[in-house]
Coordinates of C-alpha atoms and ligand atoms in Angstrom, one line a residue:
X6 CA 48.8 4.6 -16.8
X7 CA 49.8 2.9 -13.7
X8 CA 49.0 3.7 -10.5
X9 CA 49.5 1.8 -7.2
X10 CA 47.2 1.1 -3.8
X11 CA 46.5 -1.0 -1.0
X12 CA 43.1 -1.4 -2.0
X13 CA 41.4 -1.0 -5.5
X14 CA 37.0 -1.2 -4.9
X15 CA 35.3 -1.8 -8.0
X16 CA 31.9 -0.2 -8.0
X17 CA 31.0 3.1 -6.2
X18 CA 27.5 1.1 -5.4
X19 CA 26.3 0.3 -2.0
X20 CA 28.6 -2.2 -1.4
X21 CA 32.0 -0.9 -2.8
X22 CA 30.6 3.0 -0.7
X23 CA 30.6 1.2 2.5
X24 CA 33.9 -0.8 2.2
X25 CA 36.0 1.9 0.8
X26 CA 34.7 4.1 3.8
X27 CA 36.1 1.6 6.3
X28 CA 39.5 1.1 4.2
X29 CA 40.2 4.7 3.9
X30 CA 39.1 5.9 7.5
X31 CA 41.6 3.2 8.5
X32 CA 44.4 5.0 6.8
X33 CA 44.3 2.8 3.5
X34 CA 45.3 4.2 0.0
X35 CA 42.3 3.5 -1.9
X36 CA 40.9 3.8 -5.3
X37 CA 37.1 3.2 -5.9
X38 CA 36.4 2.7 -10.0
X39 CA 33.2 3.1 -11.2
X40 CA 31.9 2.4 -14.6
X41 CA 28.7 5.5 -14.5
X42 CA 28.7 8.9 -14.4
X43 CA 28.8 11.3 -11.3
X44 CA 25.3 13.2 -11.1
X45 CA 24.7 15.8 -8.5
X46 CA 21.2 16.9 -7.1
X47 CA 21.4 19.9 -9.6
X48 CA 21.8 17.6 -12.6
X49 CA 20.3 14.3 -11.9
X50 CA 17.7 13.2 -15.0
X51 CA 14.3 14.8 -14.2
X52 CA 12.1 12.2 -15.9
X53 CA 11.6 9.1 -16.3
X54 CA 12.7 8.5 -19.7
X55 CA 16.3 10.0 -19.7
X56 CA 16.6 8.4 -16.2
X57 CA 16.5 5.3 -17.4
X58 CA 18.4 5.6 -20.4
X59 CA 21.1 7.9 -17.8
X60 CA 21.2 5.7 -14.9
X61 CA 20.8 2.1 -15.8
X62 CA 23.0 -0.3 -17.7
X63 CA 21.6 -1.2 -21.4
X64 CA 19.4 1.6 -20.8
X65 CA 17.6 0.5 -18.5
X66 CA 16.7 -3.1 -18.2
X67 CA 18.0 -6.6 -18.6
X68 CA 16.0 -9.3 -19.5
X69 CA 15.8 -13.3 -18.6
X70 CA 16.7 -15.9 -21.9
X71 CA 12.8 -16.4 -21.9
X72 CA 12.0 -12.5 -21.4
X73 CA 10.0 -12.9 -18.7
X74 CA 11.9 -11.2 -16.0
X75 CA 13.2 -7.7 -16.1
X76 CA 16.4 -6.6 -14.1
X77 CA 17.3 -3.3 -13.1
X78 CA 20.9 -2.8 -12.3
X79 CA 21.9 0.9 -11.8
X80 CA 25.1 2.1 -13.5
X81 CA 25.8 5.6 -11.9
X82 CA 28.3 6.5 -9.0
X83 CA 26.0 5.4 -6.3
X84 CA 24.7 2.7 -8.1
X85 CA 21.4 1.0 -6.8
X86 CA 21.1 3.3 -3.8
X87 CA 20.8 6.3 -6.6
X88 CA 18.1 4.5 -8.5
X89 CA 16.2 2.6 -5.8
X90 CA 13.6 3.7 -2.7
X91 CA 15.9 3.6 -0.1
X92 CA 13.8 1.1 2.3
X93 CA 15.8 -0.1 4.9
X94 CA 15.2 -3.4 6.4
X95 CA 17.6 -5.8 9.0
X96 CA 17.1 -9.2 7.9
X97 CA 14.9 -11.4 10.3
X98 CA 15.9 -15.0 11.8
X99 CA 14.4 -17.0 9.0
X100 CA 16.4 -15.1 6.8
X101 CA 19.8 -15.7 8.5
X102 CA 19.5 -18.9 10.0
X103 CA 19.0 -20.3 5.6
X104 CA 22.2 -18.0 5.2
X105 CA 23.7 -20.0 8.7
X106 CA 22.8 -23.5 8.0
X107 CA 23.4 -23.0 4.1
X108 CA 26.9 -21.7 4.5
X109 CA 27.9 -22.7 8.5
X110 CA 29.5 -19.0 9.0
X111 CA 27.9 -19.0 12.7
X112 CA 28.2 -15.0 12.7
X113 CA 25.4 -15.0 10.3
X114 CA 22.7 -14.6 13.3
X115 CA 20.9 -11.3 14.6
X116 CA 23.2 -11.1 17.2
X117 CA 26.4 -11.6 15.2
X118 CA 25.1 -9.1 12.6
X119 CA 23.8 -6.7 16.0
X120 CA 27.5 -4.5 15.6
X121 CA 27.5 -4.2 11.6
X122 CA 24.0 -3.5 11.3
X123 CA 24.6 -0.5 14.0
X124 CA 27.7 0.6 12.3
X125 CA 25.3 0.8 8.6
X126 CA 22.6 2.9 10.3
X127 CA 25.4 5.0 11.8
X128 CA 26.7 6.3 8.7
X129 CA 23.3 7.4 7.5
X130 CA 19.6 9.1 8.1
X131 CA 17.0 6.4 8.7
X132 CA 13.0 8.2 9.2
X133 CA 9.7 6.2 9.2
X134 CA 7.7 7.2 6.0
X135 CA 5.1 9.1 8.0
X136 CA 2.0 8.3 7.6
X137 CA 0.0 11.8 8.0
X138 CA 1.1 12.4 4.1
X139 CA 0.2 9.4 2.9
X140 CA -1.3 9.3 -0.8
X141 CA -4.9 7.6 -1.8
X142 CA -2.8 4.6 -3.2
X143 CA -1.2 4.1 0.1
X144 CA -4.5 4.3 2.3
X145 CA -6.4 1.4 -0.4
X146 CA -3.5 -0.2 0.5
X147 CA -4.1 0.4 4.1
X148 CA -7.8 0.2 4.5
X149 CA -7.1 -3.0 2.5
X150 CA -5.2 -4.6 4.7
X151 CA -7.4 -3.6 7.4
X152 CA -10.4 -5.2 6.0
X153 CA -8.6 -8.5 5.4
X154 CA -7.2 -8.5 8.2
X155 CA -3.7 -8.8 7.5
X156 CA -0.8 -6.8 9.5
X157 CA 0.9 -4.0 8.2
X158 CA 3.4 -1.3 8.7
X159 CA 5.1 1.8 8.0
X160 CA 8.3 1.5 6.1
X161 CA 11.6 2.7 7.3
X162 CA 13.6 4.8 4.5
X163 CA 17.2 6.4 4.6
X164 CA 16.0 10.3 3.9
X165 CA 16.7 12.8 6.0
X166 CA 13.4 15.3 4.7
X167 CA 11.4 14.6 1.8
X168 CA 9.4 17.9 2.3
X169 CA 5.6 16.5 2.3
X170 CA 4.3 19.1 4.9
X171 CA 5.2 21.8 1.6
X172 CA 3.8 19.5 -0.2
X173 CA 6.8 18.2 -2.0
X174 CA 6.0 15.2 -4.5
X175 CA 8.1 12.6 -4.2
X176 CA 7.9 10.6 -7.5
X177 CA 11.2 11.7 -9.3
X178 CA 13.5 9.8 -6.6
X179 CA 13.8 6.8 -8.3
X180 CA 16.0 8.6 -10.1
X181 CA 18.1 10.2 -8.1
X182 CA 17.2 13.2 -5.0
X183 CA 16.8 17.0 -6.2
X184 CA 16.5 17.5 -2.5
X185 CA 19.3 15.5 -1.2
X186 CA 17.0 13.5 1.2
X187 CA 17.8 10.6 -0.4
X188 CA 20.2 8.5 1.7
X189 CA 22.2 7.4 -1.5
X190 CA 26.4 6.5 -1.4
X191 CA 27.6 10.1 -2.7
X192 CA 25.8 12.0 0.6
X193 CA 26.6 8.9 3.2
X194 CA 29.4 6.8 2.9
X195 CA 30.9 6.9 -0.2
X196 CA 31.4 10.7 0.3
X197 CA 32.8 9.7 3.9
X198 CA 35.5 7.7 1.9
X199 CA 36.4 10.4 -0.4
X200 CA 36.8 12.3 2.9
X201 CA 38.8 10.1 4.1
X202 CA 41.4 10.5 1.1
X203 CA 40.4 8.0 -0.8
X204 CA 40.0 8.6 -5.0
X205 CA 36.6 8.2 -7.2
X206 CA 37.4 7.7 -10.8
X207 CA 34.3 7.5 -12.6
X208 CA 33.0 6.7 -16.5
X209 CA 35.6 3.5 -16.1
X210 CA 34.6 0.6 -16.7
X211 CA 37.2 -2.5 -15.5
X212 CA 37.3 -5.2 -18.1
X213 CA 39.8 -7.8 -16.0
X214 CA 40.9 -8.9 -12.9
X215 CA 44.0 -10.9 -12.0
X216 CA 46.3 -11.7 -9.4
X217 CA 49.7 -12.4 -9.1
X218 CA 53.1 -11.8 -7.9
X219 CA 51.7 -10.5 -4.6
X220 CA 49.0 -8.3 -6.2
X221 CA 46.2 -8.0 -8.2
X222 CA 46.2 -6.1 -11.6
X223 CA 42.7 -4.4 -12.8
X224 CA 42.7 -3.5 -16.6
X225 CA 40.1 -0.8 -17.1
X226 CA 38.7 1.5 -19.9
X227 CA 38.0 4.9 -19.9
X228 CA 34.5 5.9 -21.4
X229 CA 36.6 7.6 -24.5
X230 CA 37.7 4.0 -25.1
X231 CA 41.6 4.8 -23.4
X232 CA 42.8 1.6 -21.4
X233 CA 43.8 1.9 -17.9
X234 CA 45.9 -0.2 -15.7
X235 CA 46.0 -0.3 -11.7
X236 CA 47.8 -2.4 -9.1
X237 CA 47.3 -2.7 -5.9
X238 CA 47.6 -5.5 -2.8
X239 CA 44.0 -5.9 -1.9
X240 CA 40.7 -5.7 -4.6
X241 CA 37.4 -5.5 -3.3
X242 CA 34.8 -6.7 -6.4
X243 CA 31.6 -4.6 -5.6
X244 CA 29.6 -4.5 -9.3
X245 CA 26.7 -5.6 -8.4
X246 CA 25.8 -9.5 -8.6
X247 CA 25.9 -9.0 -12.8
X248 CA 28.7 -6.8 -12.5
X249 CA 30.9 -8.8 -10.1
X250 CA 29.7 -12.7 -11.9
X251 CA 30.7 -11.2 -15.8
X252 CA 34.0 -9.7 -14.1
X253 CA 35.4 -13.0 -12.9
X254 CA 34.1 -15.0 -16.2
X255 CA 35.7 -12.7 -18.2
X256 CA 39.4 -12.7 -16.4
X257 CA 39.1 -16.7 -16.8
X258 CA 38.0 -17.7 -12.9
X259 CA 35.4 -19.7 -14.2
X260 CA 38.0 -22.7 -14.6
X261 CA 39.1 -22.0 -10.5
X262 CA 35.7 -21.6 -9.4
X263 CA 33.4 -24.6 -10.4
X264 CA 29.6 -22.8 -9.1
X265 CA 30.7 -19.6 -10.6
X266 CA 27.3 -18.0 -11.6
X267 CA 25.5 -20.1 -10.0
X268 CA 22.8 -20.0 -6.8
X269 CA 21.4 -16.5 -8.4
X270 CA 18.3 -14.9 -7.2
X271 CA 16.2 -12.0 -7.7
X272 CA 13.2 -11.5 -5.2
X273 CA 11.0 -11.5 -8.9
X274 CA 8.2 -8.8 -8.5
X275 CA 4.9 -8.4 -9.7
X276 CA 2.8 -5.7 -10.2
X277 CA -1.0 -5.2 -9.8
X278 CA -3.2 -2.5 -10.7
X279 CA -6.6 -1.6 -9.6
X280 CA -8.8 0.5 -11.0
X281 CA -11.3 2.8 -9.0
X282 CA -14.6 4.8 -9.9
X283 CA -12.8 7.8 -8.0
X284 CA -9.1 9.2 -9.0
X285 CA -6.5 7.7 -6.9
X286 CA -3.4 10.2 -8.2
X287 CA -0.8 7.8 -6.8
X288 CA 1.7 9.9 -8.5
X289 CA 0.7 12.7 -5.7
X290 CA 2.6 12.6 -2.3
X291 CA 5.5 10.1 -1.0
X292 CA 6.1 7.6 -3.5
X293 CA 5.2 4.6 -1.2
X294 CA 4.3 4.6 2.9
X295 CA 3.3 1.1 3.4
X296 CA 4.2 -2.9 3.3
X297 CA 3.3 -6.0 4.3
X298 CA 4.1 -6.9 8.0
X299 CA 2.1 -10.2 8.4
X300 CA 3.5 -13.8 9.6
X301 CA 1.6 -15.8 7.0
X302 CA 2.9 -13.9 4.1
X303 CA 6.2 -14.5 5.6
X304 CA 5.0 -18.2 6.1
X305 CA 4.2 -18.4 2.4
X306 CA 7.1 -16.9 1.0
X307 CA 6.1 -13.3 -0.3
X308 CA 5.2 -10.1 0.7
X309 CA 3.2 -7.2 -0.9
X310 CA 4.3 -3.4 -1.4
X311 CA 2.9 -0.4 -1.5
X312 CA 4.0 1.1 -4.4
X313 CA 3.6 3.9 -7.3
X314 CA 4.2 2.8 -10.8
X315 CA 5.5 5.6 -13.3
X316 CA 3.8 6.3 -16.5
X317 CA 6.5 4.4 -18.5
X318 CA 6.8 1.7 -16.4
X319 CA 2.8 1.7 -16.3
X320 CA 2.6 1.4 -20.2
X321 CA 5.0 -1.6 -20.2
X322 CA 3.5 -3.5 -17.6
X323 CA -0.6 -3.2 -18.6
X324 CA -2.4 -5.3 -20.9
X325 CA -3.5 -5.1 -24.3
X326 CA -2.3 -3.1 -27.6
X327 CA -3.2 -0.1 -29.9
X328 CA -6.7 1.7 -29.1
X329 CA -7.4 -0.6 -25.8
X330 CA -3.6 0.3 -24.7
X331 CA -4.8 3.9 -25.1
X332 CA -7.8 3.3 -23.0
X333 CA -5.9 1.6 -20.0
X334 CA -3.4 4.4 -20.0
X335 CA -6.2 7.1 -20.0
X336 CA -7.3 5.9 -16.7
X337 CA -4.1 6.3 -15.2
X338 CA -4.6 8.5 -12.5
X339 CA -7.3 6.0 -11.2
X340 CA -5.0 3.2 -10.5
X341 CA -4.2 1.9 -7.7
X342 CA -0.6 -0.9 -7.9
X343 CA 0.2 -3.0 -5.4
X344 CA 3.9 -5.4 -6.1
X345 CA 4.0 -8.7 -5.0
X346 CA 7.6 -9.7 -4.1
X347 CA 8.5 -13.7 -4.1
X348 CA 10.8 -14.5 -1.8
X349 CA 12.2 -17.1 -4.4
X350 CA 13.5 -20.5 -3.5
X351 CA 15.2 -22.0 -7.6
X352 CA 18.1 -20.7 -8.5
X353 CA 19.3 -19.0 -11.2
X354 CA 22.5 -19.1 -13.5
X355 CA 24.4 -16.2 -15.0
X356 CA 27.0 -17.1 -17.6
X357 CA 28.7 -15.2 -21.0
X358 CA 27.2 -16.3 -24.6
X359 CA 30.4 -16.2 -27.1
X360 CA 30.9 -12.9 -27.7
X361 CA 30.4 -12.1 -23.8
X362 CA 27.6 -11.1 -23.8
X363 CA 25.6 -11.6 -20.7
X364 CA 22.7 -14.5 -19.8
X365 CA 20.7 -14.5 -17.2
X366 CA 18.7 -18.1 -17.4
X367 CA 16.1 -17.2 -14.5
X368 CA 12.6 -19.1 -14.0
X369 CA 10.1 -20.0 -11.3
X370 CA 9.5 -23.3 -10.5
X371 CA 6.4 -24.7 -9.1
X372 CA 6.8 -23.7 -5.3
X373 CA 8.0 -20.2 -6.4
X374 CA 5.1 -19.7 -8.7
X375 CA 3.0 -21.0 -5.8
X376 CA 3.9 -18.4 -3.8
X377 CA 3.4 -15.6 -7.0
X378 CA 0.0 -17.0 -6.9
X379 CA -0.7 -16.7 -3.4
X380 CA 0.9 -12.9 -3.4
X381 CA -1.9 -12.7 -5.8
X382 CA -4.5 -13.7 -3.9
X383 CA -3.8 -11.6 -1.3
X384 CA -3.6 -8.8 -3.7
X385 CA -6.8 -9.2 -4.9
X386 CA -8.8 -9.3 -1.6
X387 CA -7.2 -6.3 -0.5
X388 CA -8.2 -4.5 -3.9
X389 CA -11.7 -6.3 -3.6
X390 CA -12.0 -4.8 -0.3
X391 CA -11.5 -1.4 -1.3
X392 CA -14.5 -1.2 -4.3
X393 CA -11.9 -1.6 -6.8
X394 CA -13.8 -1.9 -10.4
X395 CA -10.9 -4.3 -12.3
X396 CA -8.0 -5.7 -11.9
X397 CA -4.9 -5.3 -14.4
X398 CA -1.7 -7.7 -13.6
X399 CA 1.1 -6.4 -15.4
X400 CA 2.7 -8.4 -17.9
X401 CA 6.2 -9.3 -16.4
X402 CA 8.2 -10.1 -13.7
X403 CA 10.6 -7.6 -12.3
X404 CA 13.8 -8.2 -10.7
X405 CA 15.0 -5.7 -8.9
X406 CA 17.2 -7.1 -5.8
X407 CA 20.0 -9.1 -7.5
X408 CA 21.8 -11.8 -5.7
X409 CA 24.0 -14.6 -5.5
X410 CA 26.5 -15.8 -7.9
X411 CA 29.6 -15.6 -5.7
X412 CA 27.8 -16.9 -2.6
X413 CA 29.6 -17.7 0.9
X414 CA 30.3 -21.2 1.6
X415 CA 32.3 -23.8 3.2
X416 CA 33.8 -25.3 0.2
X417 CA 33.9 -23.9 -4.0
X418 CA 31.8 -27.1 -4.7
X419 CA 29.3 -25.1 -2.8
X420 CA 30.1 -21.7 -3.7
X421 CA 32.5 -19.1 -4.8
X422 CA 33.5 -17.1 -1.5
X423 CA 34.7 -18.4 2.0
X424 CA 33.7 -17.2 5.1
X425 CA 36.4 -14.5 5.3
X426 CA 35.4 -13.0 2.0
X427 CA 37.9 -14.1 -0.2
X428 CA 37.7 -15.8 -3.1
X429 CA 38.5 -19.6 -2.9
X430 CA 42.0 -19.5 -4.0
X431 CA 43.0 -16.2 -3.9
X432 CA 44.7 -14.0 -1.1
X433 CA 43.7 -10.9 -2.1
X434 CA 40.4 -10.7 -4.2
X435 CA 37.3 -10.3 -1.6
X436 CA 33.6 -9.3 -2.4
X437 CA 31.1 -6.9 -1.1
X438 CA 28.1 -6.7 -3.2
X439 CA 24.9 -8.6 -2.7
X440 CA 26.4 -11.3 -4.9
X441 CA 27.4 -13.1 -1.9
X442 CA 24.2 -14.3 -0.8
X443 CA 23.3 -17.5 0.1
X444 CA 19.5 -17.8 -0.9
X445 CA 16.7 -14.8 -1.0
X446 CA 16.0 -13.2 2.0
X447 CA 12.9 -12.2 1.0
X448 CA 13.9 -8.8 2.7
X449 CA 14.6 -5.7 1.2
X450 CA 18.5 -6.4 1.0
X451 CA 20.5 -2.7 0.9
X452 CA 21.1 -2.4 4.6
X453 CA 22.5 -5.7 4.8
X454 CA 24.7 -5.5 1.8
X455 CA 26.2 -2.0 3.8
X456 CA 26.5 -4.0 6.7
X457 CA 28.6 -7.0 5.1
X458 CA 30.7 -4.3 3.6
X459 CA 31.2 -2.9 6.8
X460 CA 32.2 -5.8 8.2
X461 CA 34.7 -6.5 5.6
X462 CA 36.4 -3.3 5.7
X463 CA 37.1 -3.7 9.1
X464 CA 38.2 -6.7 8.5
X465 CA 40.4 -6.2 6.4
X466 CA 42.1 -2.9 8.0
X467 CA 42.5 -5.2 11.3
X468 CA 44.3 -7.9 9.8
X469 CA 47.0 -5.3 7.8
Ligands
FAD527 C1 14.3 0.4 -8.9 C2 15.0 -0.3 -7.7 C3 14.4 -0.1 -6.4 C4 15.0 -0.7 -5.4 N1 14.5 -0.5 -4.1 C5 15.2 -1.0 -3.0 C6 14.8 -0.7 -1.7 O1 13.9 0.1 -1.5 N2 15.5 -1.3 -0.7 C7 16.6 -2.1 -0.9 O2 17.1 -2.6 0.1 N3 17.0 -2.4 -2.1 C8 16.3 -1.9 -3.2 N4 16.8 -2.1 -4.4 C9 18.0 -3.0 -4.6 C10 19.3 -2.4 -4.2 O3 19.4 -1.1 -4.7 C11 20.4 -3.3 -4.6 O4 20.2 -4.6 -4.0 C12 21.8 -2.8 -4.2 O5 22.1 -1.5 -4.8 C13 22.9 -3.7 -4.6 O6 24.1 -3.3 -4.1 P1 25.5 -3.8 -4.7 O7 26.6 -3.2 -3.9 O8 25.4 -5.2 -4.8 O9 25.5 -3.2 -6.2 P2 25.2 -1.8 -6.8 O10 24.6 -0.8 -5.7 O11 24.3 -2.0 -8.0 O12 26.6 -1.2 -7.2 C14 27.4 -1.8 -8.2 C15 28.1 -0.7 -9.0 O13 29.2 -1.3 -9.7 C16 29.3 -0.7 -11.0 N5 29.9 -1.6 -11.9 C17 29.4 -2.7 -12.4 N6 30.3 -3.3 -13.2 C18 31.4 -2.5 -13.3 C19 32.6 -2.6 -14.0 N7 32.9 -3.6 -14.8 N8 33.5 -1.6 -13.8 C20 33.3 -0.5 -13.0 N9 32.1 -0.4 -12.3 C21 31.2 -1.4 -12.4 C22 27.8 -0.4 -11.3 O14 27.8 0.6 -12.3 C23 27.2 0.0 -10.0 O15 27.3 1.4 -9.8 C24 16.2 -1.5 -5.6 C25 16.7 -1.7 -6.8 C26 16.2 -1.0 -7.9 C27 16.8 -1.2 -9.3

C-alpha cells in the first residue's frame, strides 16, 4: 500500500499527540502511526498484571546490560501519558540554562519557553492533587517532611476529576483512566488531531526510515505481519527516546550521525519502603499527593516522591526469597514507599547487538550514586521521623523518564538534532520525543516534551 502526506508522525505518544495537533489544525495532511493498540476507558486492562503485559513493550520492562536498571516505555496509542501519573511540571532555570549552555539554542530559557509552555497547558486539564483526600502514605510523607524540616508541595496533575470526595480509588491509573480524568493523548491532543482530519493507524509498527528524492519513505508492518509503505514530504520521529534511537540505527543513520545513541539518560529511581506498627493502606485514596519542593535537594541533585507501589511492582522490588518473601509481602498494607529520583549527570548509550536487538549500557558513576545516597538519607529521616519500625530499599533502579539519544546541538560531533529540529543532514526528518534532550532535568519531563512538540508543529506549519 501506498499512501501519500505532508507529514507522516511516528508515535501516537506525547510527543507525536502534540505535533500532529499543530500540523493538522494548520491544514496539513497527516498520518500518525503507532505501533500499540487503541484502548478506550471501557476496555483499558484493569490490573496490574495484564497491564503490563497490554501496555508496555516486552511486556513490561527493559532492562540495563548489568540488569540493574529497569525501563518502562509504554507501547499503546497514547503512549507514556496512558501509562504514567500525569504530573505536570515546567522546567526550572537550572534545568534550562544546562539545556542553553549545552546546546547554545538561546530560546531554551523560561521566557523563551513562556508561549509553548502556555500553549501545552492549553490543550489540557491541569488540578492540584488536593490535599483533603490525601492517603496515610502521603501524610508520613508529609509529617515527615515537616519534622525534618524540609519543603514540600502539592503536585500538579493533568485530570480533570478523579472522584475522591465518592471515594474513588485511584490506583488502577497507571494503567490507563476508567473515568477519563486522566489527561492522556487520546482525550487532549491527540484526539484534537484526529479532529482536525488527521488519520491514527494503530497496531503498526514502522521498521525504516529514509529520505530521498524530496521525501521520506516509512516501511511499516502491520501486527498480522502485512508490510506497509508511506510517503510523505515531512516525518516527524516521535517513539519515544528507545523508539526513535533503534529507528534511525536500523535505517543505517548511524554512519551520518556520529553520537547517535549517545548522551542518554533516565532520571534512575529508587524505591523505599517503610514499615509501620499501624496499617498505612497506601493503596487507598489518590495514588500520590505530594513531592519534594526543597532547594537543597535540588542543590544535591535528587528529589523524593510520594508514591504508591503496586503489589507486583512491590514483590519485585523487596528483599529476600521464599518464606521471608512471604513475610514481607504479608505486611503489605503497612508500608509506607517513598522513590528517590536522581537527577543523573553520566550518560548513557543505546545501540543494536547483531540481530537488533536493543542495548541499553546505563550505570551511575560516583557523583550520581552520591546523590542516590543522599536521596537516601533523606528518605530515611523522613521515615525515622514518622515511627517507622524498618526500612526495605527495593532491589533496583527504575527508569522511567527516558531521554536523550538524538539530543539538540550546535554540531553532529555534539549531537544528533540542530536547533530547528532536524536531523543533521536531512531536510525533512525532525524529532519530537524526549530523545532530544540535552542532560536530565531532574524534572518531571511530560509537559515539556508537549511543549517542544508544540513548538515544532508550529514551526513547521509556518515555514510551508
Ligand atoms: C510508570 C511511568 C510513570 C511516569 N510518570 C510521569 C509523570 O508523572 N510525569 C511525567 O512528566 N512523566 C512521567 N513519565 C514519563 C513520561 O510518560 C515520558 O517521559 C513520556 O511519555 C515520553 O514521551 P515521548 O513522546 O518521548 O514518548 P512516548 O510517550 O513513550 O511515545 C512514544 C510512542 O511511540 C510508539 N513507538 C515506538 N516505536 C515505534 C515504532 N517503531 N513504530 C510505531 N510506533 C512506535 C510507542 O509505542 C509509544 O506509544 C512516566 C513514565 C512511566 C513509564
Amino acid at each position: 500500500m501506498q499512501s501519500d502526506y505532508d507529514a507522516i508522525v511516528i508515535g501516537a505518544g506525547v510527543g507525536g499527540s502534540n505535533v500532529a495537533a499543530e500540523l493538522a489544525a494548520a491544514g496539513w495532511r497527516c498520518l500518525v502511526i503507532e505501533a500499540g493498540r487503541y484502548y478506550s476507558r471501557l476496555d483499558s486492562p484493569r490490573g496490574e498484571l495484564d497491564g503490563n503485559a497490554k501496555l508496555f513493550w516486552h511486556g513490561g520492562l527493559e532492562l540495563n546490560r548489568s540488569a540493574s536498571i529497569a525501563m518502562l516505555r509504554a507501547r499503546v496509542v497514547g503512549g507514556g501519558s496512558i501509562v504514567n501519573q500525569a504530573l505536570l511540571d515546567e522546567f526550572d532555570s537550572v534545568a534550562l540554562d544546562d539545556w542553553r549552555k549545552r546546546t547554545g539554542l538561546q530560546w531554551l530559557s523560561e521566557t523563551g519557553m513562556a508561549p509553548w509552555y502556555t500553549r501545552a497547558r492549553g490543550a489540557l486539564h491541569i488540578q492540584p492533587v488536593s490535599e483533603v483526600h490525601a492517603n496515610r502514605n502521603a501524610q508520613l510523607f508529609r509529617q515527615g517532611f515537616e519534622a525534618c524540616g524540609y519543603g514540600c508541595a502539592t503536585l500538579q496533575r493533568g485530570q480533570s476529576g478523579c472522584r475522591h470526595e465518592e471515594g474513588n480509588d485511584c490506583i488502577e491509573c497507571l494503567y490507563g483512566c476508567r473515568l477519563d480524568s486522566k489527561q492522556s493523548t487520546p482525550l487532549t491532543s491527540l484526539q484534537a488531531a484526529l479532529k482536525s482530519g488527521a488519520k491514527l493507524l494503530t497496531e503498526c509498527e514502522v521498521e525504516t526510515v529514509s529520505e530521498e528524492a524530496g521525501q521520506v519513505t516509512v516501511r511499516a508492518r502491520l501486527a498480522n505481519g502485512q508490510p506497509q509503505v508511506f510517503r510523505a514530504g515531512q516525518l516527524v520521529l516521535a517513539a519515544g527516546t528507545l523508539g526513535s534511537n533503534a529507528l534511525l540505527m536500523r535505517s543505517g543513520w548511524g554512519a551520518r550521525l556520529p553520537v547517535l545513541g549517545q548522551g542518554y539518560y533516565c532520571h534512575p529511581q529508587f524505591m523505599y519502603f517503610a514499615r509501620y506498627r499501624e496499617p498505612v493502606n497506601a493503596q487507598r485514596g489518590p495514588f500520590q499527593a505530594y513531592k519534594s519542593d526543597e532547594p537543597t535537594f535540588r542543590a544535591q541533585g535528587f528529589k523524593l516522591e510520594n508514591v504508591f507501589s503496586p503489589p507486583i511492582g512491590t514483590a519485585l522490588l523487596l528483599p529476600g526469597l521464599g518464606r521471608d518473601h512471604q513475610i514481607s509481602m504479608a505486611a503489605m498494607r503497612h508500608y509506607a514507599c517513598i522513590e528517590v529520583a536522581v537527577r543523573d549527570t553520566h550518560p548513557g548509550r543505546i545501540s543494536l547487538a547483531a540481530g537488533g536487538r536493543l542495548c541499553i549500557d546505563k550505570e551511575l558513576d560516583k557523583e550520581d550514586k552520591r546523590r542516590a545516597t543522599a536521596g537516601y538519607q533523606a528518605v530515611r529521616n523522613v521515615f525515622r521521623a514518622t515511627g517507622a519500625e524498618a526500612i526495605l530499599p527495593g532491589r533496583f533502579g527504575i527508569g522511567l523518564h527516558l531521554m536523550g539519544g538524538l539530543r539538540f546541538a550546535r554540531r553532529p560531533e555534539e549531537g544528533c538534532v540542530a536547533g530547528d529540529y532536524r536531523l543533521f543532514g536531512s531536510q525533512r526528518i525532525h524529532v519530537a520525543d524526549a530523545s532530544l534532550f540535552p542532560s536530565a532535568p531532574g524534572i518531571n519531563p511530560s509537559l515539556t516534551i508537549m511543549a517542544l512538540a508544540r513548538r515544532l508543529g508550529c514551526q513547521m506549519a509556518e515555514a510551508a
